[in-house]
């Protein structure tokens, strides 16, 4: 549970993409954006469900946290998946760090080289990718889902419109406190697993 809940929360974090997608809509409205969100989350739910189901049906109780490790390293399809993940990360970094600059081969190669170094360091230092996803899910997911939206609502909506003791602001405050508790409990369970060495034990 200490890993499953944070990883599931991280899997469905889509808040950073809402505004870029909203601006790309032909006729941006709340109803159309809600339809896009429902379709996207539904598609991801089906994809994750199929991946988990067929992964378990393939390996049963011997399935590991990183399913790609279970398949042969010589499989061309698995190698293509690993390459696609690396390319997606590199493209995201280029869009984040250099959004307005033209394509450059030196920058392109440098980002790929740095990514390979960081990936190798993570592979050496971290026993399973479950620890990485669990830590990110315990920190970024509660911040993006619970804490930041409630803080923004409390700060943006003026007290003249809604006093601090109004029901919507009380709900927002409770929402933020729930996120803090979720983060603290998840991190506590994970640190306990790391301290006892249970994170190195494979399971399903």
mmCIF file of C-alpha atoms in Angstrom, residues 13-204:
data_model
loop_
_atom_site.group_PDB
_atom_site.id
_atom_site.type_symbol
_atom_site.label_atom_id
_atom_site.label_comp_id
_atom_site.label_asym_id
_atom_site.label_seq_id
_atom_site.Cartn_x
_atom_site.Cartn_y
_atom_site.Cartn_z
ATOM 1 C CA UNK A 13 -1.726 13.505 -12.419
ATOM 2 C CA UNK A 14 -2.667 15.527 -15.494
ATOM 3 C CA UNK A 15 -2.939 19.048 -14.060
ATOM 4 C CA UNK A 16 0.159 20.515 -15.809
ATOM 5 C CA UNK A 17 -1.274 19.599 -19.222
ATOM 6 C CA UNK A 18 -4.720 21.123 -18.696
ATOM 7 C CA UNK A 19 -3.897 24.704 -19.724
ATOM 8 C CA UNK A 20 -1.837 23.807 -22.869
ATOM 9 C CA UNK A 21 -4.594 21.447 -24.042
ATOM 10 C CA UNK A 22 -7.292 24.021 -23.269
ATOM 11 C CA UNK A 23 -5.534 26.653 -25.394
ATOM 12 C CA UNK A 24 -5.290 24.176 -28.313
ATOM 13 C CA UNK A 25 -9.033 23.490 -28.443
ATOM 14 C CA UNK A 26 -10.922 24.955 -31.401
ATOM 15 C CA UNK A 27 -13.725 26.300 -29.209
ATOM 16 C CA UNK A 28 -12.352 26.201 -25.655
ATOM 17 C CA UNK A 29 -15.147 25.765 -23.135
ATOM 18 C CA UNK A 30 -15.371 24.075 -19.764
ATOM 19 C CA UNK A 31 -17.651 21.385 -21.180
ATOM 20 C CA UNK A 32 -15.284 20.512 -24.043
ATOM 21 C CA UNK A 33 -12.307 20.471 -21.682
ATOM 22 C CA UNK A 34 -14.202 18.162 -19.326
ATOM 23 C CA UNK A 35 -14.866 15.808 -22.250
ATOM 24 C CA UNK A 36 -11.149 15.774 -23.118
ATOM 25 C CA UNK A 37 -10.241 15.078 -19.482
ATOM 26 C CA UNK A 38 -12.776 12.245 -19.196
ATOM 27 C CA UNK A 39 -11.556 10.633 -22.409
ATOM 28 C CA UNK A 40 -7.880 10.962 -21.459
ATOM 29 C CA UNK A 41 -8.270 9.583 -17.934
ATOM 30 C CA UNK A 42 -10.522 6.791 -19.216
ATOM 31 C CA UNK A 43 -8.004 5.816 -21.891
ATOM 32 C CA UNK A 44 -5.146 5.802 -19.352
ATOM 33 C CA UNK A 45 -7.226 3.738 -16.926
ATOM 34 C CA UNK A 46 -7.865 1.135 -19.631
ATOM 35 C CA UNK A 47 -4.210 1.124 -20.725
ATOM 36 C CA UNK A 48 -2.888 0.719 -17.173
ATOM 37 C CA UNK A 49 -5.467 -1.960 -16.464
ATOM 38 C CA UNK A 50 -4.556 -3.958 -19.576
ATOM 39 C CA UNK A 51 -0.838 -3.616 -18.837
ATOM 40 C CA UNK A 52 -1.254 -4.824 -15.265
ATOM 41 C CA UNK A 53 -3.607 -7.653 -16.238
ATOM 42 C CA UNK A 54 -1.511 -9.095 -19.041
ATOM 43 C CA UNK A 55 1.711 -8.535 -17.100
ATOM 44 C CA UNK A 56 0.312 -10.593 -14.237
ATOM 45 C CA UNK A 57 -1.110 -13.254 -16.572
ATOM 46 C CA UNK A 58 2.328 -13.560 -18.190
ATOM 47 C CA UNK A 59 4.428 -13.935 -15.028
ATOM 48 C CA UNK A 60 1.848 -14.552 -12.256
ATOM 49 C CA UNK A 61 3.360 -14.325 -8.745
ATOM 50 C CA UNK A 62 6.905 -13.774 -10.058
ATOM 51 C CA UNK A 63 6.065 -10.400 -11.621
ATOM 52 C CA UNK A 64 8.394 -7.597 -10.510
ATOM 53 C CA UNK A 65 7.845 -3.892 -9.920
ATOM 54 C CA UNK A 66 9.456 -3.040 -13.296
ATOM 55 C CA UNK A 67 7.665 -5.208 -15.832
ATOM 56 C CA UNK A 68 10.062 -4.361 -18.672
ATOM 57 C CA UNK A 69 12.806 -6.160 -16.733
ATOM 58 C CA UNK A 70 10.842 -9.399 -16.936
ATOM 59 C CA UNK A 71 10.955 -9.560 -20.718
ATOM 60 C CA UNK A 72 14.030 -10.574 -22.651
ATOM 61 C CA UNK A 73 16.500 -7.765 -23.264
ATOM 62 C CA UNK A 74 16.897 -8.929 -26.884
ATOM 63 C CA UNK A 75 13.241 -8.327 -27.751
ATOM 64 C CA UNK A 76 13.078 -5.619 -30.426
ATOM 65 C CA UNK A 77 9.690 -4.343 -29.216
ATOM 66 C CA UNK A 78 10.942 -3.886 -25.635
ATOM 67 C CA UNK A 79 14.013 -2.028 -26.897
ATOM 68 C CA UNK A 80 11.748 0.271 -28.929
ATOM 69 C CA UNK A 81 9.656 0.994 -25.817
ATOM 70 C CA UNK A 82 12.775 1.869 -23.798
ATOM 71 C CA UNK A 83 14.014 4.120 -26.606
ATOM 72 C CA UNK A 84 10.620 5.833 -26.880
ATOM 73 C CA UNK A 85 10.631 6.605 -23.140
ATOM 74 C CA UNK A 86 14.114 8.123 -23.378
ATOM 75 C CA UNK A 87 13.173 10.208 -26.433
ATOM 76 C CA UNK A 88 9.996 11.453 -24.732
ATOM 77 C CA UNK A 89 11.974 12.582 -21.695
ATOM 78 C CA UNK A 90 14.534 14.346 -23.873
ATOM 79 C CA UNK A 91 11.846 16.130 -25.903
ATOM 80 C CA UNK A 92 10.092 17.234 -22.701
ATOM 81 C CA UNK A 93 13.347 18.655 -21.348
ATOM 82 C CA UNK A 94 14.018 20.552 -24.567
ATOM 83 C CA UNK A 95 10.524 22.049 -24.515
ATOM 84 C CA UNK A 96 10.936 22.984 -20.869
ATOM 85 C CA UNK A 97 14.454 24.449 -20.976
ATOM 86 C CA UNK A 98 14.631 25.815 -24.551
ATOM 87 C CA UNK A 99 11.040 26.487 -25.692
ATOM 88 C CA UNK A 100 11.821 29.260 -28.178
ATOM 89 C CA UNK A 101 15.150 28.080 -29.616
ATOM 90 C CA UNK A 102 15.632 26.292 -32.915
ATOM 91 C CA UNK A 103 16.852 22.712 -33.135
ATOM 92 C CA UNK A 104 20.549 22.258 -32.396
ATOM 93 C CA UNK A 105 22.531 19.022 -32.760
ATOM 94 C CA UNK A 106 25.070 19.871 -30.010
ATOM 95 C CA UNK A 107 22.263 20.618 -27.542
ATOM 96 C CA UNK A 108 20.391 17.518 -28.718
ATOM 97 C CA UNK A 109 23.425 15.254 -28.140
ATOM 98 C CA UNK A 110 24.308 16.936 -24.832
ATOM 99 C CA UNK A 111 20.828 16.365 -23.391
ATOM 100 C CA UNK A 112 20.899 12.722 -24.506
ATOM 101 C CA UNK A 113 24.358 12.243 -22.965
ATOM 102 C CA UNK A 114 23.312 13.817 -19.642
ATOM 103 C CA UNK A 115 20.158 11.704 -19.564
ATOM 104 C CA UNK A 116 22.146 8.514 -20.120
ATOM 105 C CA UNK A 117 24.501 9.426 -17.270
ATOM 106 C CA UNK A 118 21.600 10.178 -14.911
ATOM 107 C CA UNK A 119 19.785 6.983 -15.888
ATOM 108 C CA UNK A 120 22.913 4.907 -15.238
ATOM 109 C CA UNK A 121 23.395 6.557 -11.836
ATOM 110 C CA UNK A 122 19.776 5.841 -10.914
ATOM 111 C CA UNK A 123 20.077 2.224 -12.051
ATOM 112 C CA UNK A 124 23.180 1.765 -9.898
ATOM 113 C CA UNK A 125 21.870 3.551 -6.780
ATOM 114 C CA UNK A 126 18.147 2.707 -6.767
ATOM 115 C CA UNK A 127 17.134 -0.953 -6.375
ATOM 116 C CA UNK A 128 13.829 -0.733 -8.318
ATOM 117 C CA UNK A 129 11.952 1.886 -10.306
ATOM 118 C CA UNK A 130 9.107 1.387 -7.841
ATOM 119 C CA UNK A 131 11.058 3.479 -5.318
ATOM 120 C CA UNK A 132 11.356 6.361 -7.803
ATOM 121 C CA UNK A 133 7.686 6.318 -8.786
ATOM 122 C CA UNK A 134 6.662 5.894 -5.161
ATOM 123 C CA UNK A 135 8.704 8.890 -4.004
ATOM 124 C CA UNK A 136 7.501 11.095 -6.874
ATOM 125 C CA UNK A 137 3.929 9.951 -6.307
ATOM 126 C CA UNK A 138 4.187 10.758 -2.601
ATOM 127 C CA UNK A 139 5.508 14.278 -3.179
ATOM 128 C CA UNK A 140 4.390 15.688 -6.528
ATOM 129 C CA UNK A 141 0.991 13.978 -6.767
ATOM 130 C CA UNK A 142 -0.400 15.347 -3.456
ATOM 131 C CA UNK A 143 1.044 18.775 -4.302
ATOM 132 C CA UNK A 144 -0.585 18.906 -7.742
ATOM 133 C CA UNK A 145 -3.852 17.191 -6.826
ATOM 134 C CA UNK A 146 -4.591 18.463 -3.302
ATOM 135 C CA UNK A 147 -2.252 21.117 -1.898
ATOM 136 C CA UNK A 148 -1.599 23.600 -4.720
ATOM 137 C CA UNK A 149 -5.216 23.850 -5.993
ATOM 138 C CA UNK A 150 -6.485 24.515 -2.477
ATOM 139 C CA UNK A 151 -3.744 27.092 -1.789
ATOM 140 C CA UNK A 152 -4.410 28.844 -5.113
ATOM 141 C CA UNK A 153 -8.146 28.953 -4.379
ATOM 142 C CA UNK A 154 -7.594 30.376 -0.914
ATOM 143 C CA UNK A 155 -5.201 33.026 -2.252
ATOM 144 C CA UNK A 156 -6.947 33.986 -5.500
ATOM 145 C CA UNK A 157 -10.546 34.295 -4.310
ATOM 146 C CA UNK A 158 -10.716 37.536 -2.268
ATOM 147 C CA UNK A 159 -12.171 37.533 1.223
ATOM 148 C CA UNK A 160 -14.732 40.124 0.097
ATOM 149 C CA UNK A 161 -16.255 37.533 -2.236
ATOM 150 C CA UNK A 162 -15.855 34.520 0.050
ATOM 151 C CA UNK A 163 -14.772 34.976 3.680
ATOM 152 C CA UNK A 164 -12.242 32.599 5.179
ATOM 153 C CA UNK A 165 -15.003 30.937 7.194
ATOM 154 C CA UNK A 166 -17.210 30.331 4.148
ATOM 155 C CA UNK A 167 -17.995 26.712 3.256
ATOM 156 C CA UNK A 168 -16.055 26.675 -0.072
ATOM 157 C CA UNK A 169 -12.888 27.957 1.599
ATOM 158 C CA UNK A 170 -13.274 25.513 4.479
ATOM 159 C CA UNK A 171 -13.569 22.736 1.897
ATOM 160 C CA UNK A 172 -10.446 23.988 0.131
ATOM 161 C CA UNK A 173 -8.550 24.081 3.426
ATOM 162 C CA UNK A 174 -9.642 20.528 4.274
ATOM 163 C CA UNK A 175 -8.592 19.468 0.769
ATOM 164 C CA UNK A 176 -5.112 20.886 1.324
ATOM 165 C CA UNK A 177 -4.789 19.310 4.789
ATOM 166 C CA UNK A 178 -5.797 15.965 3.257
ATOM 167 C CA UNK A 179 -2.968 16.328 0.732
ATOM 168 C CA UNK A 180 -0.432 17.080 3.465
ATOM 169 C CA UNK A 181 -1.585 14.030 5.447
ATOM 170 C CA UNK A 182 -1.444 11.866 2.323
ATOM 171 C CA UNK A 183 2.110 13.019 1.631
ATOM 172 C CA UNK A 184 3.268 12.524 5.214
ATOM 173 C CA UNK A 185 1.743 9.038 5.561
ATOM 174 C CA UNK A 186 3.033 7.839 2.179
ATOM 175 C CA UNK A 187 6.557 9.123 2.803
ATOM 176 C CA UNK A 188 6.511 7.653 6.312
ATOM 177 C CA UNK A 189 5.595 4.200 5.020
ATOM 178 C CA UNK A 190 8.249 4.377 2.299
ATOM 179 C CA UNK A 191 11.001 5.535 4.646
ATOM 180 C CA UNK A 192 10.039 2.700 6.993
ATOM 181 C CA UNK A 193 10.308 0.216 4.119
ATOM 182 C CA UNK A 194 13.695 1.610 3.143
ATOM 183 C CA UNK A 195 14.940 1.471 6.733
ATOM 184 C CA UNK A 196 13.885 -2.163 7.139
ATOM 185 C CA UNK A 197 15.126 -3.179 3.685
ATOM 186 C CA UNK A 198 11.708 -4.328 2.460
ATOM 187 C CA UNK A 199 11.925 -2.161 -0.686
ATOM 188 C CA UNK A 200 14.589 -4.506 -2.039
ATOM 189 C CA UNK A 201 12.257 -7.453 -1.823
ATOM 190 C CA UNK A 202 10.483 -8.211 -5.098
ATOM 191 C CA UNK A 203 6.743 -8.702 -5.072
ATOM 192 C CA UNK A 204 3.594 -8.319 -7.099
#
